[in-house]
PDB file of N, CA, C and O in Angstrom:
ATOM      1  N   UNK A 128      89.901  95.888 104.515  1.00 58.00           N
ATOM      2  CA  UNK A 128      90.911  95.167 103.767  1.00 58.00           C
ATOM      3  C   UNK A 128      90.452  94.998 102.319  1.00 58.00           C
ATOM      4  O   UNK A 128      89.295  94.743 102.047  1.00 58.00           O
ATOM      5  N   UNK A 129      91.373  95.137 101.421  1.00 73.00           N
ATOM      6  CA  UNK A 129      91.090  94.959  99.997  1.00 73.00           C
ATOM      7  C   UNK A 129      90.707  93.511  99.703  1.00 73.00           C
ATOM      8  O   UNK A 129      91.070  92.589 100.428  1.00 73.00           O
ATOM      9  N   UNK A 130      89.995  93.328  98.626  1.00 87.00           N
ATOM     10  CA  UNK A 130      89.628  91.975  98.210  1.00 87.00           C
ATOM     11  C   UNK A 130      90.655  91.374  97.267  1.00 87.00           C
ATOM     12  O   UNK A 130      90.503  90.233  96.841  1.00 87.00           O
ATOM     13  N   UNK A 131      91.699  92.135  96.937  1.00 95.00           N
ATOM     14  CA  UNK A 131      92.748  91.617  96.051  1.00 95.00           C
ATOM     15  C   UNK A 131      94.085  92.283  96.356  1.00 95.00           C
ATOM     16  O   UNK A 131      94.140  93.459  96.690  1.00 95.00           O
ATOM     17  N   UNK A 132      95.136  91.494  96.224  1.00 96.00           N
ATOM     18  CA  UNK A 132      96.491  91.991  96.386  1.00 96.00           C
ATOM     19  C   UNK A 132      97.259  91.783  95.093  1.00 96.00           C
ATOM     20  O   UNK A 132      97.077  90.789  94.401  1.00 96.00           O
ATOM     21  N   UNK A 133      98.126  92.738  94.775  1.00 97.00           N
ATOM     22  CA  UNK A 133      99.050  92.583  93.648  1.00 97.00           C
ATOM     23  C   UNK A 133     100.365  92.058  94.199  1.00 97.00           C
ATOM     24  O   UNK A 133     100.910  92.603  95.151  1.00 97.00           O
ATOM     25  N   UNK A 134     100.867  91.007  93.587  1.00 97.00           N
ATOM     26  CA  UNK A 134     102.125  90.394  94.007  1.00 97.00           C
ATOM     27  C   UNK A 134     103.183  90.713  92.959  1.00 97.00           C
ATOM     28  O   UNK A 134     102.968  90.496  91.771  1.00 97.00           O
ATOM     29  N   UNK A 135     104.307  91.228  93.422  1.00 96.00           N
ATOM     30  CA  UNK A 135     105.405  91.531  92.515  1.00 96.00           C
ATOM     31  C   UNK A 135     106.690  90.891  92.996  1.00 96.00           C
ATOM     32  O   UNK A 135     106.905  90.723  94.190  1.00 96.00           O
ATOM     33  N   UNK A 136     107.536  90.509  92.061  1.00 97.00           N
ATOM     34  CA  UNK A 136     108.853  89.974  92.384  1.00 97.00           C
ATOM     35  C   UNK A 136     109.872  90.716  91.533  1.00 97.00           C
ATOM     36  O   UNK A 136     109.764  90.757  90.312  1.00 97.00           O
ATOM     37  N   UNK A 137     110.838  91.318  92.194  1.00 97.00           N
ATOM     38  CA  UNK A 137     111.925  91.999  91.500  1.00 97.00           C
ATOM     39  C   UNK A 137     112.956  90.940  91.112  1.00 97.00           C
ATOM     40  O   UNK A 137     113.728  90.462  91.962  1.00 97.00           O
ATOM     41  N   UNK A 138     112.954  90.544  89.855  1.00 93.00           N
ATOM     42  CA  UNK A 138     113.834  89.464  89.401  1.00 93.00           C
ATOM     43  C   UNK A 138     115.313  89.833  89.484  1.00 93.00           C
ATOM     44  O   UNK A 138     116.178  88.951  89.518  1.00 93.00           O
ATOM     45  N   UNK A 139     115.626  91.115  89.540  1.00 95.00           N
ATOM     46  CA  UNK A 139     117.025  91.537  89.673  1.00 95.00           C
ATOM     47  C   UNK A 139     117.502  91.397  91.116  1.00 95.00           C
ATOM     48  O   UNK A 139     118.697  91.223  91.355  1.00 95.00           O
ATOM     49  N   UNK A 140     116.577  91.486  92.060  1.00 96.00           N
ATOM     50  CA  UNK A 140     116.929  91.333  93.472  1.00 96.00           C
ATOM     51  C   UNK A 140     116.907  89.888  93.924  1.00 96.00           C
ATOM     52  O   UNK A 140     117.631  89.504  94.839  1.00 96.00           O
ATOM     53  N   UNK A 141     116.022  89.094  93.339  1.00 97.00           N
ATOM     54  CA  UNK A 141     115.826  87.708  93.757  1.00 97.00           C
ATOM     55  C   UNK A 141     117.128  86.924  93.618  1.00 97.00           C
ATOM     56  O   UNK A 141     117.810  87.009  92.605  1.00 97.00           O
ATOM     57  N   UNK A 142     117.433  86.146  94.664  1.00 97.00           N
ATOM     58  CA  UNK A 142     118.638  85.315  94.630  1.00 97.00           C
ATOM     59  C   UNK A 142     118.285  83.830  94.555  1.00 97.00           C
ATOM     60  O   UNK A 142     119.160  82.976  94.668  1.00 97.00           O
ATOM     61  N   UNK A 143     117.010  83.514  94.390  1.00 96.00           N
ATOM     62  CA  UNK A 143     116.583  82.142  94.144  1.00 96.00           C
ATOM     63  C   UNK A 143     116.663  81.204  95.328  1.00 96.00           C
ATOM     64  O   UNK A 143     116.901  80.007  95.135  1.00 96.00           O
ATOM     65  N   UNK A 144     116.433  81.693  96.537  1.00 97.00           N
ATOM     66  CA  UNK A 144     116.479  80.807  97.703  1.00 97.00           C
ATOM     67  C   UNK A 144     115.319  79.824  97.736  1.00 97.00           C
ATOM     68  O   UNK A 144     115.410  78.812  98.413  1.00 97.00           O
ATOM     69  N   UNK A 145     114.247  80.122  97.053  1.00 96.00           N
ATOM     70  CA  UNK A 145     113.009  79.333  96.975  1.00 96.00           C
ATOM     71  C   UNK A 145     112.228  79.278  98.276  1.00 96.00           C
ATOM     72  O   UNK A 145     111.353  78.441  98.436  1.00 96.00           O
ATOM     73  N   UNK A 146     112.538  80.165  99.199  1.00 97.00           N
ATOM     74  CA  UNK A 146     111.766  80.235 100.441  1.00 97.00           C
ATOM     75  C   UNK A 146     110.303  80.537 100.128  1.00 97.00           C
ATOM     76  O   UNK A 146     109.403  79.941 100.709  1.00 97.00           O
ATOM     77  N   UNK A 147     110.072  81.426  99.189  1.00 97.00           N
ATOM     78  CA  UNK A 147     108.693  81.794  98.829  1.00 97.00           C
ATOM     79  C   UNK A 147     107.943  80.606  98.245  1.00 97.00           C
ATOM     80  O   UNK A 147     106.790  80.341  98.620  1.00 97.00           O
ATOM     81  N   UNK A 148     108.582  79.869  97.354  1.00 97.00           N
ATOM     82  CA  UNK A 148     107.937  78.706  96.735  1.00 97.00           C
ATOM     83  C   UNK A 148     107.699  77.608  97.768  1.00 97.00           C
ATOM     84  O   UNK A 148     106.707  76.886  97.687  1.00 97.00           O
ATOM     85  N   UNK A 149     108.571  77.495  98.732  1.00 97.00           N
ATOM     86  CA  UNK A 149     108.384  76.513  99.796  1.00 97.00           C
ATOM     87  C   UNK A 149     107.298  76.925 100.773  1.00 97.00           C
ATOM     88  O   UNK A 149     106.548  76.086 101.265  1.00 97.00           O
ATOM     89  N   UNK A 150     107.213  78.220 101.031  1.00 97.00           N
ATOM     90  CA  UNK A 150     106.219  78.751 101.963  1.00 97.00           C
ATOM     91  C   UNK A 150     104.841  78.808 101.330  1.00 97.00           C
ATOM     92  O   UNK A 150     103.844  78.490 101.978  1.00 97.00           O
ATOM     93  N   UNK A 151     104.767  79.229 100.084  1.00 97.00           N
ATOM     94  CA  UNK A 151     103.481  79.427  99.399  1.00 97.00           C
ATOM     95  C   UNK A 151     103.538  78.864  97.979  1.00 97.00           C
ATOM     96  O   UNK A 151     103.481  79.604  96.999  1.00 97.00           O
ATOM     97  N   UNK A 152     103.642  77.545  97.839  1.00 97.00           N
ATOM     98  CA  UNK A 152     103.781  76.954  96.506  1.00 97.00           C
ATOM     99  C   UNK A 152     102.582  77.205  95.595  1.00 97.00           C
ATOM    100  O   UNK A 152     102.722  77.132  94.377  1.00 97.00           O
ATOM    101  N   UNK A 153     101.447  77.524  96.162  1.00 97.00           N
ATOM    102  CA  UNK A 153     100.279  77.834  95.347  1.00 97.00           C
ATOM    103  C   UNK A 153     100.314  79.258  94.789  1.00 97.00           C
ATOM    104  O   UNK A 153      99.481  79.626  93.966  1.00 97.00           O
ATOM    105  N   UNK A 154     101.330  80.045  95.208  1.00 97.00           N
ATOM    106  CA  UNK A 154     101.437  81.435  94.756  1.00 97.00           C
ATOM    107  C   UNK A 154     102.756  81.773  94.070  1.00 97.00           C
ATOM    108  O   UNK A 154     102.842  82.774  93.357  1.00 97.00           O
ATOM    109  N   UNK A 155     103.813  80.963  94.302  1.00 97.00           N
ATOM    110  CA  UNK A 155     105.140  81.248  93.736  1.00 97.00           C
ATOM    111  C   UNK A 155     105.762  79.988  93.160  1.00 97.00           C
ATOM    112  O   UNK A 155     105.519  78.888  93.631  1.00 97.00           O
ATOM    113  N   UNK A 156     106.604  80.175  92.149  1.00 97.00           N
ATOM    114  CA  UNK A 156     107.401  79.086  91.573  1.00 97.00           C
ATOM    115  C   UNK A 156     108.748  79.677  91.180  1.00 97.00           C
ATOM    116  O   UNK A 156     108.899  80.902  91.074  1.00 97.00           O
ATOM    117  N   UNK A 157     109.704  78.820  90.950  1.00 96.00           N
ATOM    118  CA  UNK A 157     110.997  79.278  90.452  1.00 96.00           C
ATOM    119  C   UNK A 157     111.038  79.082  88.947  1.00 96.00           C
ATOM    120  O   UNK A 157     110.677  78.030  88.434  1.00 96.00           O
ATOM    121  N   UNK A 158     111.486  80.128  88.253  1.00 95.00           N
ATOM    122  CA  UNK A 158     111.645  80.102  86.806  1.00 95.00           C
ATOM    123  C   UNK A 158     113.071  80.547  86.521  1.00 95.00           C
ATOM    124  O   UNK A 158     113.456  81.663  86.892  1.00 95.00           O
ATOM    125  N   UNK A 159     113.838  79.680  85.918  1.00 95.00           N
ATOM    126  CA  UNK A 159     115.248  79.976  85.642  1.00 95.00           C
ATOM    127  C   UNK A 159     115.988  80.433  86.899  1.00 95.00           C
ATOM    128  O   UNK A 159     116.797  81.359  86.859  1.00 95.00           O
ATOM    129  N   UNK A 160     115.676  79.797  88.024  1.00 95.00           N
ATOM    130  CA  UNK A 160     116.366  80.087  89.270  1.00 95.00           C
ATOM    131  C   UNK A 160     115.906  81.335  89.998  1.00 95.00           C
ATOM    132  O   UNK A 160     116.526  81.743  90.977  1.00 95.00           O
ATOM    133  N   UNK A 161     114.818  81.936  89.550  1.00 96.00           N
ATOM    134  CA  UNK A 161     114.292  83.144  90.186  1.00 96.00           C
ATOM    135  C   UNK A 161     112.816  82.950  90.497  1.00 96.00           C
ATOM    136  O   UNK A 161     112.094  82.243  89.795  1.00 96.00           O
ATOM    137  N   UNK A 162     112.351  83.621  91.540  1.00 96.00           N
ATOM    138  CA  UNK A 162     110.949  83.531  91.934  1.00 96.00           C
ATOM    139  C   UNK A 162     110.054  84.246  90.936  1.00 96.00           C
ATOM    140  O   UNK A 162     110.426  85.270  90.360  1.00 96.00           O
ATOM    141  N   UNK A 163     108.863  83.692  90.761  1.00 96.00           N
ATOM    142  CA  UNK A 163     107.843  84.316  89.913  1.00 96.00           C
ATOM    143  C   UNK A 163     106.483  84.025  90.530  1.00 96.00           C
ATOM    144  O   UNK A 163     106.222  82.894  90.956  1.00 96.00           O
ATOM    145  N   UNK A 164     105.623  85.046  90.606  1.00 96.00           N
ATOM    146  CA  UNK A 164     104.281  84.773  91.121  1.00 96.00           C
ATOM    147  C   UNK A 164     103.487  83.978  90.092  1.00 96.00           C
ATOM    148  O   UNK A 164     103.660  84.149  88.890  1.00 96.00           O
ATOM    149  N   UNK A 165     102.620  83.089  90.563  1.00 96.00           N
ATOM    150  CA  UNK A 165     101.778  82.319  89.658  1.00 96.00           C
ATOM    151  C   UNK A 165     100.667  83.185  89.080  1.00 96.00           C
ATOM    152  O   UNK A 165     100.136  82.883  88.018  1.00 96.00           O
ATOM    153  N   UNK A 166     100.317  84.259  89.787  1.00 94.00           N
ATOM    154  CA  UNK A 166      99.331  85.232  89.300  1.00 94.00           C
ATOM    155  C   UNK A 166      99.739  86.603  89.818  1.00 94.00           C
ATOM    156  O   UNK A 166     100.310  86.715  90.902  1.00 94.00           O
ATOM    157  N   UNK A 167      99.484  87.633  89.048  1.00 91.00           N
ATOM    158  CA  UNK A 167      99.833  88.989  89.481  1.00 91.00           C
ATOM    159  C   UNK A 167      98.914  89.490  90.588  1.00 91.00           C
ATOM    160  O   UNK A 167      99.310  90.300  91.413  1.00 91.00           O
ATOM    161  N   UNK A 168      97.661  89.017  90.572  1.00 93.00           N
ATOM    162  CA  UNK A 168      96.683  89.433  91.574  1.00 93.00           C
ATOM    163  C   UNK A 168      96.183  88.195  92.297  1.00 93.00           C
ATOM    164  O   UNK A 168      95.914  87.165  91.680  1.00 93.00           O
ATOM    165  N   UNK A 169      96.091  88.289  93.624  1.00 92.00           N
ATOM    166  CA  UNK A 169      95.664  87.139  94.416  1.00 92.00           C
ATOM    167  C   UNK A 169      94.675  87.573  95.489  1.00 92.00           C
ATOM    168  O   UNK A 169      94.662  88.726  95.913  1.00 92.00           O
ATOM    169  N   UNK A 170      93.883  86.625  95.925  1.00 93.00           N
ATOM    170  CA  UNK A 170      93.012  86.842  97.072  1.00 93.00           C
ATOM    171  C   UNK A 170      93.887  86.909  98.312  1.00 93.00           C
ATOM    172  O   UNK A 170      94.797  86.077  98.470  1.00 93.00           O
ATOM    173  N   UNK A 171      93.664  87.896  99.181  1.00 94.00           N
ATOM    174  CA  UNK A 171      94.504  88.025 100.378  1.00 94.00           C
ATOM    175  C   UNK A 171      94.534  86.756 101.228  1.00 94.00           C
ATOM    176  O   UNK A 171      93.500  86.142 101.480  1.00 94.00           O
ATOM    177  N   UNK A 172      95.741  86.370 101.596  1.00 94.00           N
ATOM    178  CA  UNK A 172      95.947  85.215 102.463  1.00 94.00           C
ATOM    179  C   UNK A 172      97.258  85.395 103.226  1.00 94.00           C
ATOM    180  O   UNK A 172      98.221  85.968 102.704  1.00 94.00           O
ATOM    181  N   UNK A 173      97.264  84.918 104.445  1.00 96.00           N
ATOM    182  CA  UNK A 173      98.428  85.079 105.324  1.00 96.00           C
ATOM    183  C   UNK A 173      99.690  84.443 104.746  1.00 96.00           C
ATOM    184  O   UNK A 173     100.791  84.948 104.936  1.00 96.00           O
ATOM    185  N   UNK A 174      99.554  83.363 104.007  1.00 97.00           N
ATOM    186  CA  UNK A 174     100.717  82.665 103.473  1.00 97.00           C
ATOM    187  C   UNK A 174     101.484  83.544 102.471  1.00 97.00           C
ATOM    188  O   UNK A 174     102.714  83.458 102.372  1.00 97.00           O
ATOM    189  N   UNK A 175     100.793  84.411 101.758  1.00 97.00           N
ATOM    190  CA  UNK A 175     101.470  85.342 100.835  1.00 97.00           C
ATOM    191  C   UNK A 175     102.320  86.323 101.627  1.00 97.00           C
ATOM    192  O   UNK A 175     103.465  86.610 101.266  1.00 97.00           O
ATOM    193  N   UNK A 176     101.776  86.815 102.732  1.00 96.00           N
ATOM    194  CA  UNK A 176     102.544  87.731 103.585  1.00 96.00           C
ATOM    195  C   UNK A 176     103.752  87.021 104.180  1.00 96.00           C
ATOM    196  O   UNK A 176     104.842  87.599 104.253  1.00 96.00           O
ATOM    197  N   UNK A 177     103.563  85.778 104.609  1.00 97.00           N
ATOM    198  CA  UNK A 177     104.679  85.006 105.163  1.00 97.00           C
ATOM    199  C   UNK A 177     105.799  84.861 104.136  1.00 97.00           C
ATOM    200  O   UNK A 177     106.976  85.024 104.469  1.00 97.00           O
ATOM    201  N   UNK A 178     105.437  84.570 102.895  1.00 97.00           N
ATOM    202  CA  UNK A 178     106.443  84.415 101.841  1.00 97.00           C
ATOM    203  C   UNK A 178     107.182  85.730 101.598  1.00 97.00           C
ATOM    204  O   UNK A 178     108.412  85.749 101.506  1.00 97.00           O
ATOM    205  N   UNK A 179     106.448  86.822 101.498  1.00 97.00           N
ATOM    206  CA  UNK A 179     107.074  88.129 101.250  1.00 97.00           C
ATOM    207  C   UNK A 179     107.978  88.539 102.405  1.00 97.00           C
ATOM    208  O   UNK A 179     109.095  89.027 102.197  1.00 97.00           O
ATOM    209  N   UNK A 180     107.496  88.334 103.630  1.00 97.00           N
ATOM    210  CA  UNK A 180     108.286  88.728 104.800  1.00 97.00           C
ATOM    211  C   UNK A 180     109.467  87.798 105.054  1.00 97.00           C
ATOM    212  O   UNK A 180     110.403  88.168 105.751  1.00 97.00           O
ATOM    213  N   UNK A 181     109.458  86.609 104.461  1.00 97.00           N
ATOM    214  CA  UNK A 181     110.558  85.656 104.629  1.00 97.00           C
ATOM    215  C   UNK A 181     111.672  85.836 103.606  1.00 97.00           C
ATOM    216  O   UNK A 181     112.756  85.299 103.782  1.00 97.00           O
ATOM    217  N   UNK A 182     111.407  86.580 102.549  1.00 97.00           N
ATOM    218  CA  UNK A 182     112.415  86.767 101.505  1.00 97.00           C
ATOM    219  C   UNK A 182     113.622  87.517 102.085  1.00 97.00           C
ATOM    220  O   UNK A 182     113.478  88.643 102.564  1.00 97.00           O
ATOM    221  N   UNK A 183     114.808  86.913 102.039  1.00 97.00           N
ATOM    222  CA  UNK A 183     115.971  87.550 102.660  1.00 97.00           C
ATOM    223  C   UNK A 183     116.444  88.827 101.964  1.00 97.00           C
ATOM    224  O   UNK A 183     117.171  89.614 102.572  1.00 97.00           O
ATOM    225  N   UNK A 184     116.044  89.043 100.727  1.00 97.00           N
ATOM    226  CA  UNK A 184     116.472  90.248 100.013  1.00 97.00           C
ATOM    227  C   UNK A 184     115.294  91.174  99.679  1.00 97.00           C
ATOM    228  O   UNK A 184     115.450  92.116  98.907  1.00 97.00           O
ATOM    229  N   UNK A 185     114.128  90.888 100.269  1.00 97.00           N
ATOM    230  CA  UNK A 185     112.918  91.694 100.060  1.00 97.00           C
ATOM    231  C   UNK A 185     112.599  91.903  98.584  1.00 97.00           C
ATOM    232  O   UNK A 185     112.267  92.993  98.145  1.00 97.00           O
ATOM    233  N   UNK A 186     112.711  90.821  97.817  1.00 98.00           N
ATOM    234  CA  UNK A 186     112.417  90.895  96.384  1.00 98.00           C
ATOM    235  C   UNK A 186     110.919  90.832  96.091  1.00 98.00           C
ATOM    236  O   UNK A 186     110.488  91.199  95.007  1.00 98.00           O
ATOM    237  N   UNK A 187     110.135  90.373  97.066  1.00 98.00           N
ATOM    238  CA  UNK A 187     108.688  90.225  96.878  1.00 98.00           C
ATOM    239  C   UNK A 187     107.967  91.408  97.506  1.00 98.00           C
ATOM    240  O   UNK A 187     108.250  91.785  98.639  1.00 98.00           O
ATOM    241  N   UNK A 188     107.038  91.974  96.748  1.00 97.00           N
ATOM    242  CA  UNK A 188     106.183  93.019  97.301  1.00 97.00           C
ATOM    243  C   UNK A 188     104.730  92.590  97.161  1.00 97.00           C
ATOM    244  O   UNK A 188     104.344  91.941  96.187  1.00 97.00           O
ATOM    245  N   UNK A 189     103.959  92.953  98.158  1.00 97.00           N
ATOM    246  CA  UNK A 189     102.518  92.720  98.148  1.00 97.00           C
ATOM    247  C   UNK A 189     101.875  94.078  98.347  1.00 97.00           C
ATOM    248  O   UNK A 189     102.178  94.787  99.304  1.00 97.00           O
ATOM    249  N   UNK A 190     101.007  94.451  97.401  1.00 97.00           N
ATOM    250  CA  UNK A 190     100.341  95.753  97.447  1.00 97.00           C
ATOM    251  C   UNK A 190      98.838  95.582  97.343  1.00 97.00           C
ATOM    252  O   UNK A 190      98.364  94.633  96.726  1.00 97.00           O
ATOM    253  N   UNK A 191      98.127  96.511  97.934  1.00 95.00           N
ATOM    254  CA  UNK A 191      96.680  96.538  97.795  1.00 95.00           C
ATOM    255  C   UNK A 191      96.359  96.838  96.334  1.00 95.00           C
ATOM    256  O   UNK A 191      96.899  97.787  95.754  1.00 95.00           O
ATOM    257  N   UNK A 192      95.534  96.031  95.723  1.00 95.00           N
ATOM    258  CA  UNK A 192      95.232  96.190  94.297  1.00 95.00           C
ATOM    259  C   UNK A 192      94.425  97.451  94.006  1.00 95.00           C
ATOM    260  O   UNK A 192      94.432  97.935  92.879  1.00 95.00           O
ATOM    261  N   UNK A 193      93.767  97.998  95.018  1.00 94.00           N
ATOM    262  CA  UNK A 193      92.942  99.191  94.797  1.00 94.00           C
ATOM    263  C   UNK A 193      93.730 100.483  95.011  1.00 94.00           C
ATOM    264  O   UNK A 193      93.768 101.353  94.151  1.00 94.00           O
ATOM    265  N   UNK A 194      94.371 100.610  96.163  1.00 94.00           N
ATOM    266  CA  UNK A 194      95.038 101.886  96.458  1.00 94.00           C
ATOM    267  C   UNK A 194      96.565 101.829  96.385  1.00 94.00           C
ATOM    268  O   UNK A 194      97.242 102.792  96.685  1.00 94.00           O
ATOM    269  N   UNK A 195      97.126 100.684  95.981  1.00 95.00           N
ATOM    270  CA  UNK A 195      98.575 100.499  95.780  1.00 95.00           C
ATOM    271  C   UNK A 195      99.376 100.624  97.064  1.00 95.00           C
ATOM    272  O   UNK A 195     100.592 100.762  97.030  1.00 95.00           O
ATOM    273  N   UNK A 196      98.729 100.524  98.212  1.00 95.00           N
ATOM    274  CA  UNK A 196      99.415 100.600  99.505  1.00 95.00           C
ATOM    275  C   UNK A 196     100.282  99.367  99.698  1.00 95.00           C
ATOM    276  O   UNK A 196      99.855  98.245  99.443  1.00 95.00           O
ATOM    277  N   UNK A 197     101.516  99.563 100.144  1.00 96.00           N
ATOM    278  CA  UNK A 197     102.432  98.459 100.401  1.00 96.00           C
ATOM    279  C   UNK A 197     101.960  97.709 101.657  1.00 96.00           C
ATOM    280  O   UNK A 197     101.777  98.305 102.714  1.00 96.00           O
ATOM    281  N   UNK A 198     101.765  96.415 101.504  1.00 96.00           N
ATOM    282  CA  UNK A 198     101.333  95.574 102.616  1.00 96.00           C
ATOM    283  C   UNK A 198     102.517  94.752 103.145  1.00 96.00           C
ATOM    284  O   UNK A 198     102.657  94.564 104.337  1.00 96.00           O
ATOM    285  N   UNK A 199     103.356  94.278 102.256  1.00 96.00           N
ATOM    286  CA  UNK A 199     104.537  93.510 102.653  1.00 96.00           C
ATOM    287  C   UNK A 199     105.626  93.730 101.620  1.00 96.00           C
ATOM    288  O   UNK A 199     105.323  93.979 100.472  1.00 96.00           O
ATOM    289  N   UNK A 200     106.880  93.702 101.980  1.00 95.00           N
ATOM    290  CA  UNK A 200     107.368  93.299 103.285  1.00 95.00           C
ATOM    291  C   UNK A 200     107.132  94.389 104.327  1.00 95.00           C
ATOM    292  O   UNK A 200     107.032  95.569 104.005  1.00 95.00           O
ATOM    293  N   UNK A 201     107.051  93.918 105.565  1.00 84.00           N
ATOM    294  CA  UNK A 201     106.862  94.852 106.675  1.00 84.00           C
ATOM    295  C   UNK A 201     108.142  95.651 106.874  1.00 84.00           C
ATOM    296  O   UNK A 201     109.241  95.128 106.703  1.00 84.00           O
ATOM    297  N   UNK A 202     107.962  96.885 107.216  1.00 74.00           N
ATOM    298  CA  UNK A 202     109.151  97.732 107.433  1.00 74.00           C
ATOM    299  C   UNK A 202     109.663  97.597 108.828  1.00 74.00           C
ATOM    300  O   UNK A 202     109.042  97.250 109.731  1.00 74.00           O
TER     301      UNK A 202
END
């Protein structure tokens, strides 16, 4: 497992449900009604995956910072 994940949010897809901010407030916040990661790179943690997999429009992506492999959302 990588020691770092890149977190991305597609602001055009995000509908501002705030599920991510509620699930992982230490990693996401709402800015102008849209989700934004608090940091582009994070230490791997299950709560980040939960937030990405809970997004109803799959606006959040989690990728391995080294090889760019998609980790979440799960297909």
